Short mmCIF file of C-alpha atoms and ligand atoms in Angstrom, two decimals:
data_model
loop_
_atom_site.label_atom_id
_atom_site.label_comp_id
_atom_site.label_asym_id
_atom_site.label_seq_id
_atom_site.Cartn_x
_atom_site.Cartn_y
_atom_site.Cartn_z
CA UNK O 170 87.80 127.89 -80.38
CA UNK O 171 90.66 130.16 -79.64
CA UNK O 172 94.10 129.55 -80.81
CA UNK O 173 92.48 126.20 -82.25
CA UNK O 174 95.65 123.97 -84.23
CA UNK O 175 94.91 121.72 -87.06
CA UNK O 176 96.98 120.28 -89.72
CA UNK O 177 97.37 117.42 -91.77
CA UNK O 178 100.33 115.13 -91.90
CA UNK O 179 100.94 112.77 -94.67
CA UNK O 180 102.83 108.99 -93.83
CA UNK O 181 104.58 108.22 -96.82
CA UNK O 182 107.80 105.47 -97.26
CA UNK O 183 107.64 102.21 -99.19
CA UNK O 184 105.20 98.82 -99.22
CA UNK O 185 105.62 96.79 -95.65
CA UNK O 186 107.31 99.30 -93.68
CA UNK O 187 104.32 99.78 -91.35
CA UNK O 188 102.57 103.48 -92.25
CA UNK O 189 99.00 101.94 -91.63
CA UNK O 190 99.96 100.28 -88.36
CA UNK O 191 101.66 103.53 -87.11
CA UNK O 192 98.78 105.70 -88.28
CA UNK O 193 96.12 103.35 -85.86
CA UNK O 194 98.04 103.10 -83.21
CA UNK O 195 98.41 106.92 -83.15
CA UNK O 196 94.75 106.95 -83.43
CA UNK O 197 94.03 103.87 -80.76
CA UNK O 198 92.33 102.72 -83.22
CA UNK O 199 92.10 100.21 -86.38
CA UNK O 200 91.15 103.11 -89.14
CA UNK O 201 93.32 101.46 -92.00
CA UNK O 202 93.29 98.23 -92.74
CA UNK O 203 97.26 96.37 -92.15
CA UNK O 204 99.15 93.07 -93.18
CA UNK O 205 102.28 91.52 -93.96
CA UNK O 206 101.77 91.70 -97.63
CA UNK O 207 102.63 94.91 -99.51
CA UNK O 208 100.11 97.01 -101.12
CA UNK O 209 97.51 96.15 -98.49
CA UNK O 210 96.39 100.26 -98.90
CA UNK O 211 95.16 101.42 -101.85
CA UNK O 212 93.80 104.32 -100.74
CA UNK O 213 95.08 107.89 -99.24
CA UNK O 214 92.80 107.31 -95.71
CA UNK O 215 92.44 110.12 -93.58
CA UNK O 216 92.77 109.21 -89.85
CA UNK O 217 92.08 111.88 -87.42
CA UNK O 218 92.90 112.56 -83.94
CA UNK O 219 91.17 115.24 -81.68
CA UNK O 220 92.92 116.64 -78.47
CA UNK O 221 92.51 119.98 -76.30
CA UNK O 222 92.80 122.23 -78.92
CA UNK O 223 94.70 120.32 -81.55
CA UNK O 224 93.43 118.72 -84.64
CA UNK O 225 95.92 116.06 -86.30
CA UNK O 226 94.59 114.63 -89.42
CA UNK O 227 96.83 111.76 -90.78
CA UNK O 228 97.07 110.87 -94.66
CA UNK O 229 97.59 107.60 -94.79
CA UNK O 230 98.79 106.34 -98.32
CA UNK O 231 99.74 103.38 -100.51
CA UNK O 232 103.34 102.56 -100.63
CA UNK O 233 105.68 104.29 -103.47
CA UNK O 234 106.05 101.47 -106.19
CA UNK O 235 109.15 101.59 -108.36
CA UNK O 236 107.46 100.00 -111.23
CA UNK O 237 104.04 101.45 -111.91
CA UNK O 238 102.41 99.33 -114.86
CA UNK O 239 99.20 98.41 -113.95
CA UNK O 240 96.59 100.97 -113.42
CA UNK O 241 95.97 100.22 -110.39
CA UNK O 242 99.84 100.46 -109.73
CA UNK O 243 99.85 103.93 -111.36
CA UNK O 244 96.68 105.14 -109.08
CA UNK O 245 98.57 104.13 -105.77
CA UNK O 246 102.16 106.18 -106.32
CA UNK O 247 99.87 109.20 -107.63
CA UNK O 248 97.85 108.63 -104.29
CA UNK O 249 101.35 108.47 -102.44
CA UNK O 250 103.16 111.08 -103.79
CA UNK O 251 99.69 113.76 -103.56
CA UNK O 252 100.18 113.61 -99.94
CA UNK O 253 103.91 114.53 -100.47
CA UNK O 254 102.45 118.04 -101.16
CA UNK O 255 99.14 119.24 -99.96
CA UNK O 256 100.47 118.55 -95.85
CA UNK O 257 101.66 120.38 -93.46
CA UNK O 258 104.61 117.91 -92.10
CA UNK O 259 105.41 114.56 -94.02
CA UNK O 260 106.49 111.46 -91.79
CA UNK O 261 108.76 109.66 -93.79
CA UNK O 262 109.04 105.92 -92.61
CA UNK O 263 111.71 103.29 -93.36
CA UNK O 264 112.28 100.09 -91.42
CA UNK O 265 115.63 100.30 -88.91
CA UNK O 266 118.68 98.39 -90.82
CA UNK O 267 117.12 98.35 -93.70
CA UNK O 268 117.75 100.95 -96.90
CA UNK O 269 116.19 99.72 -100.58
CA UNK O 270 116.02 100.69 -103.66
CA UNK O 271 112.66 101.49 -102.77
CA UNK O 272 113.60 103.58 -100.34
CA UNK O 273 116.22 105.58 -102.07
CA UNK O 274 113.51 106.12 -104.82
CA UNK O 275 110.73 107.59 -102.34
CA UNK O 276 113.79 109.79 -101.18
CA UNK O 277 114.22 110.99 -104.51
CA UNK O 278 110.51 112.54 -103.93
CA UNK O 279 111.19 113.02 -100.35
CA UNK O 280 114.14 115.61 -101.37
CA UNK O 281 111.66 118.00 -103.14
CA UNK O 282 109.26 118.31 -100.43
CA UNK O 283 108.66 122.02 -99.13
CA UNK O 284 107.16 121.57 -95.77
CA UNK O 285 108.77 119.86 -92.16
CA UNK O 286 109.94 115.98 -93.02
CA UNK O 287 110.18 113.94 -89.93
CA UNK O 288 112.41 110.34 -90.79
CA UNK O 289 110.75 107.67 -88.51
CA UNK O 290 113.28 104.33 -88.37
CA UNK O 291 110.36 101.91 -87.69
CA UNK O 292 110.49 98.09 -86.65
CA UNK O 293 113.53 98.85 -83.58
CA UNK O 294 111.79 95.90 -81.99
CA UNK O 295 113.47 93.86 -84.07
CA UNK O 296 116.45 95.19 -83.79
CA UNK O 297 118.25 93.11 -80.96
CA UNK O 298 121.54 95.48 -80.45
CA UNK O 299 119.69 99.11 -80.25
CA UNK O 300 124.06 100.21 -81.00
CA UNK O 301 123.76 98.85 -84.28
CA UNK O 302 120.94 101.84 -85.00
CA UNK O 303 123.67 104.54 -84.22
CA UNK O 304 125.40 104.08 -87.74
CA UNK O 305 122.20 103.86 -89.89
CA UNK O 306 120.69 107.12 -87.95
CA UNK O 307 124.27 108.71 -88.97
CA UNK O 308 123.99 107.80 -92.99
CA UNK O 309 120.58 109.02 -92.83
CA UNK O 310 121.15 112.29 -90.93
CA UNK O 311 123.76 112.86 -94.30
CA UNK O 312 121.13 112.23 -96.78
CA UNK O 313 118.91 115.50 -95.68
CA UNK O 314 118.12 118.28 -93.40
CA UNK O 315 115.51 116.25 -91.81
CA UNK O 316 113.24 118.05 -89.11
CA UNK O 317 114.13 115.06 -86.29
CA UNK O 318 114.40 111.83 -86.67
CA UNK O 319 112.83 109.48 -84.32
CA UNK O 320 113.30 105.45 -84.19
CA UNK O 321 109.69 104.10 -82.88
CA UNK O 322 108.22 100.59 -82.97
CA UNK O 323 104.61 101.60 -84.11
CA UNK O 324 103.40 97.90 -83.23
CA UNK O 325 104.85 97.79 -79.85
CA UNK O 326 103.80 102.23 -79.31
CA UNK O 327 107.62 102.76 -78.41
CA UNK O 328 108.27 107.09 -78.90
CA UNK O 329 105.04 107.22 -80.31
CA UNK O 330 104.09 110.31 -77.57
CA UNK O 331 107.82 111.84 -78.10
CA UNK O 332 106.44 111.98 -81.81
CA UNK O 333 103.20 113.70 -80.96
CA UNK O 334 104.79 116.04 -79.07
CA UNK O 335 107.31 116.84 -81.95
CA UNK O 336 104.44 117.28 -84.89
CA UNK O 337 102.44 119.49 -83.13
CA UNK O 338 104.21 122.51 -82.42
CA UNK O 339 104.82 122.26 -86.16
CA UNK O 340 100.52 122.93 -87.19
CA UNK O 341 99.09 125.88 -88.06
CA UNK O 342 97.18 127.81 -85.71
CA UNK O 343 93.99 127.35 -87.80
CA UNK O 344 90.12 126.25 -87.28
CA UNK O 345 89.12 122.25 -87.14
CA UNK O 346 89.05 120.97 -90.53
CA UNK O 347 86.28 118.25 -89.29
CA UNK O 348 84.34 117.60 -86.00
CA UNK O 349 85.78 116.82 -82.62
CA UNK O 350 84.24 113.20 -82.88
CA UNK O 351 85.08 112.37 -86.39
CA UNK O 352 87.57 109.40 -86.95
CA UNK O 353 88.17 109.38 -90.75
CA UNK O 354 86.87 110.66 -94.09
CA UNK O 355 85.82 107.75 -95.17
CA UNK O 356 82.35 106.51 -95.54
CA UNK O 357 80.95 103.27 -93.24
CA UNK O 358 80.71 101.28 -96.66
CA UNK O 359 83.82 101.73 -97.70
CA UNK O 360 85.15 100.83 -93.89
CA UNK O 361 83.70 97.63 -94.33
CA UNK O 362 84.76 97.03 -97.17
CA UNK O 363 88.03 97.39 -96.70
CA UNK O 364 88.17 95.48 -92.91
CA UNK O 365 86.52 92.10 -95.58
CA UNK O 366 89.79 92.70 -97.83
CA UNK O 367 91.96 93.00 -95.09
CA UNK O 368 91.13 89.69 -93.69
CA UNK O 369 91.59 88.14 -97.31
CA UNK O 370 95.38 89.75 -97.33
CA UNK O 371 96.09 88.57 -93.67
CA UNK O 372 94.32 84.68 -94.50
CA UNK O 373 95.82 84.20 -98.00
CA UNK O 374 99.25 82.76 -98.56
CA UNK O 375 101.37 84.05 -100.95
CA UNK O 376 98.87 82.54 -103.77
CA UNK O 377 96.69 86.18 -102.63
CA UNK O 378 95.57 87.76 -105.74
CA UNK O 379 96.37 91.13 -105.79
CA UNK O 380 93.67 92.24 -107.65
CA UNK O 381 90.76 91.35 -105.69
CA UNK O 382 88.48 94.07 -104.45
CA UNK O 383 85.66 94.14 -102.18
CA UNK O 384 82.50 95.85 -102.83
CA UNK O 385 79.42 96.05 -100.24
CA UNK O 386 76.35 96.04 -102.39
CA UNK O 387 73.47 95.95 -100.01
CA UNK O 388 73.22 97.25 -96.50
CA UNK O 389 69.82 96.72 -94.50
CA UNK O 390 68.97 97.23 -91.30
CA UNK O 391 66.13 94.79 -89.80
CA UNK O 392 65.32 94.62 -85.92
CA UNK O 393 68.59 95.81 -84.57
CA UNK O 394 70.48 93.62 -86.95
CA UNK O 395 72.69 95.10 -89.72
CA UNK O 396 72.66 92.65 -92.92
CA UNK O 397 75.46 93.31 -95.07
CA UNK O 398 75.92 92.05 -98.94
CA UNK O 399 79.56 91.75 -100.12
CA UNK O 400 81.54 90.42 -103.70
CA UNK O 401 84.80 89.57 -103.87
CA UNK O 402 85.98 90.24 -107.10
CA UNK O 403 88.83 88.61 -108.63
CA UNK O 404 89.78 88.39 -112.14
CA UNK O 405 90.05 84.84 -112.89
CA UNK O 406 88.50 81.32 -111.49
CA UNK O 407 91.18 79.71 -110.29
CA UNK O 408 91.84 82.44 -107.98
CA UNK O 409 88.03 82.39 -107.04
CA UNK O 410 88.72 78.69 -105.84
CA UNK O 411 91.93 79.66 -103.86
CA UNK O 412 89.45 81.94 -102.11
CA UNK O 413 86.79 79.80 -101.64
CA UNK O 414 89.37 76.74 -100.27
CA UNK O 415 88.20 73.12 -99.73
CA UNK O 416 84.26 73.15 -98.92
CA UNK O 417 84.59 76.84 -98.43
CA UNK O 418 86.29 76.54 -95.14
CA UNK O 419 88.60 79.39 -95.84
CA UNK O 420 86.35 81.68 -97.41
CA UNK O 421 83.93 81.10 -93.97
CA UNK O 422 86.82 81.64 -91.85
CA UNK O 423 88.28 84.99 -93.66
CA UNK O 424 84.03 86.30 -93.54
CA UNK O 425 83.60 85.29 -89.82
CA UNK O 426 86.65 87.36 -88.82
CA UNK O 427 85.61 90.14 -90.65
CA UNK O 428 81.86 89.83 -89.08
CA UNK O 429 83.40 90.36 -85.95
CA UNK O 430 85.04 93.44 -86.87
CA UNK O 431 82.35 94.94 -88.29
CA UNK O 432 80.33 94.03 -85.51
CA UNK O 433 82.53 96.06 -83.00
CA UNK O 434 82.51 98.87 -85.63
CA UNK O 435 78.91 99.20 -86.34
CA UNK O 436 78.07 98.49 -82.30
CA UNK O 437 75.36 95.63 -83.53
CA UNK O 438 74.68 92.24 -84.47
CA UNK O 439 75.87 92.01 -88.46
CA UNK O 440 74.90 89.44 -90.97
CA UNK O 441 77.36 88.93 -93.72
CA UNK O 442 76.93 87.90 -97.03
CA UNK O 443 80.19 87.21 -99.10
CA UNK O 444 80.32 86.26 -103.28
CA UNK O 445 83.24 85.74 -104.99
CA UNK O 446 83.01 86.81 -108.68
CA UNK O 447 84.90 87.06 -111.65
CA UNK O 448 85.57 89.89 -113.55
CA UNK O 449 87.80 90.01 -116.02
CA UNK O 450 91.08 92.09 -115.71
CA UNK O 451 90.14 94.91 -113.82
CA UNK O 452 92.65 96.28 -112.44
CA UNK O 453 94.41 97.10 -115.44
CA UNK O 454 91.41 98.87 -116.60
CA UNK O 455 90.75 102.53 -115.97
CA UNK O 456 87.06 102.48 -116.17
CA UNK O 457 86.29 99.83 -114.26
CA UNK O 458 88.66 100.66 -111.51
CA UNK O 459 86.00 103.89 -111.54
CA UNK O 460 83.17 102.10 -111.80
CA UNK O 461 84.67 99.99 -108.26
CA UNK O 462 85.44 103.58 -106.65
CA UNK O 463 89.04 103.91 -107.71
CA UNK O 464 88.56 106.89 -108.98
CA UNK O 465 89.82 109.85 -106.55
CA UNK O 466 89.79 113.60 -107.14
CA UNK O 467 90.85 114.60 -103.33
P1 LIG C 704 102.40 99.64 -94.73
O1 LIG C 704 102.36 98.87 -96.02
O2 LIG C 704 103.60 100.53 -94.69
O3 LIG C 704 101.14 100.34 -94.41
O4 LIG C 704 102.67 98.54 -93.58
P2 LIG C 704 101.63 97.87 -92.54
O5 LIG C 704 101.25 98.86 -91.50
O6 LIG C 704 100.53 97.18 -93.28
O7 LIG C 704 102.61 96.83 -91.85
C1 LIG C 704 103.33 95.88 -92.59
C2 LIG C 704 103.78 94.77 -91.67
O8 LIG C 704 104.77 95.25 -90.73
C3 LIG C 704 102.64 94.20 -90.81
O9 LIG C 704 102.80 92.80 -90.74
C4 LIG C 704 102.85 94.86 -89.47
O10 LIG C 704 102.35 94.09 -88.39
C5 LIG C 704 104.37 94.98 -89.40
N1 LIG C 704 104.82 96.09 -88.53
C6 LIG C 704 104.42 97.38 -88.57
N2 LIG C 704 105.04 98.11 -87.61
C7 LIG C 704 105.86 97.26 -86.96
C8 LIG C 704 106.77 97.41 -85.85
O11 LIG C 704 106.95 98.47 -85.25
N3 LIG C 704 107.46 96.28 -85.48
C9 LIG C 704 107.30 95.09 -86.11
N4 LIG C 704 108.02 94.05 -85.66
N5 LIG C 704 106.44 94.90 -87.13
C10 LIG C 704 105.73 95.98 -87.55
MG1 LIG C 705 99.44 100.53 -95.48
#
């Protein structure tokens, strides 16, 4: 294709401020996974939108942690701040009204970034008097040479467009980096995966274990029907009952939710098979985060 532009973009800020749910709804469509709770991603997840000629791949990525002493802790910020340097524009996102010590500590990596840096002020929704944005735009207009910055509400698709129209002029005129069709990097597996541990963040209280993980050990296909094996793993059994709930109500709940799901993604009747098991203290374990896929080289 002539004149073809592709590039990616990398969403970085801090836990909660609502990266995921700005990367679907730029997409139109649910590529990485989203909840109240912070460090819902884990994962740098590519999310890519084809248009005319233009190729926008998003990078996704785990919030910036001040305090990194798990492994799994230390994986996510080198996840987050990777896609700090091998883009082609970084969206910076921060939640309108509201600056943290979180924030001012991604800005610390923010500040030594090469390439375009776009400041989105997410969350104006909730901001009642839009006037009371005017002063926070000013004392982060002082903090850097940003490229723009835009206020959006990525739930509610407010100046998503007018930020479209703002990253592309600033790709390179280059080749597709994937097909016209393709929606994200990752494979289906790890898809479903992640839509079963998304429904676990969104049904737990605040009891959640952080350091469950999904994996999907079995996928068959028999007469149209796609019959899918999961485990939960969590680290100790208490937390496996918290999961489970009272005569396994909540655990059926959290798996029929994420049948559906799967069913719209896959296009088929599913069957869904959920275990909770125990393994001991994995996430603060560097081979066995491998041996559960943790173990990125991209
Ligand atoms: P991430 O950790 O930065 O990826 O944040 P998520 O995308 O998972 O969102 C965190 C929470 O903020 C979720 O409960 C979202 O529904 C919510 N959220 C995200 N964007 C907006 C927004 O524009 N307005 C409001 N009111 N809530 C939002
Ligand atoms: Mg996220």
């Amino acid at each position: 294709m002539n004149n073809s532009k592709c590039g990616f973009i990398g969403i970085v800020g801090r836990p909660n401020v609502g990266k995921s749910t700005l990367m679907n709804h730029l997409l139109l469509k649910p590529i990485s996974i989203t909840s109240e709770k912070p460090q819902t991603t884990r994962h740098r997840i590519v999310g890519i939108k084809t248009f005319d000629n233009t190729q926008l791949v998003f990078v996704d990525t785990p919030g910036m942690h001040i305090e990194a002493k798990k492994a799994m802790n230390r994986y996510m910020n080198k996840v987050a701040v990777g896609a700090l340097f091998d883009v082609d524009v970084v969206l910076w996102v921060v939640e309108a009204l509201r600056f943290t010590e979180e924030d001012e500590a991604v800005f610390k990596r923010i500040e030594q970034v090469t390439v375009p840096v776009i400041l989105l002020i997410n969350k104006i929704d909730k901001v009642k008097d839009k006037k009371a944005l005017l002063p926070f735009i000013a004392s982060m207009q002082k903090k850097l040479a940003f490229q723009d910055i835009i206020p959006i509400s990525a739930e509610k698709n407010d100046n998503l467009d007018a930020l479209l129209n703002r990253i592309t002029p600033l790709l390179p005129e280059q080749p597709f980096f994937y097909e016209t069709d393709q929606e994200t990097d990752r494979p289906i597996k790890f898809r479903i995966a992640e839509i079963i541990r998304e429904k676990l963040m969104r049904g737990l209280g605040q009891e959640l274990p952080y350091e469950l993980t999904v994996e999907i050990e079995q996928m068959k296909e028999e007469e149209g029907k796609m019959h899918i094996h999961s485990i939960i793993w969590v680290e100790r059994d208490g937390q496996k009952k918290i999961i489970i709930g009272t005569k396994g109500e909540k655990l059926k709940a959290m798996a029929t939710s994420a049948r559906l799901d799967i069913k719209a993604l896959l296009n088929q009747p599913v069957h869904l098979v959920v275990w909770v098991k125990i393994k001991a203290s994995w996430s603060d374990d560097e081979r066995a985060l491998k041996s559960l896929g943790y173990d990125e080289t991209d």
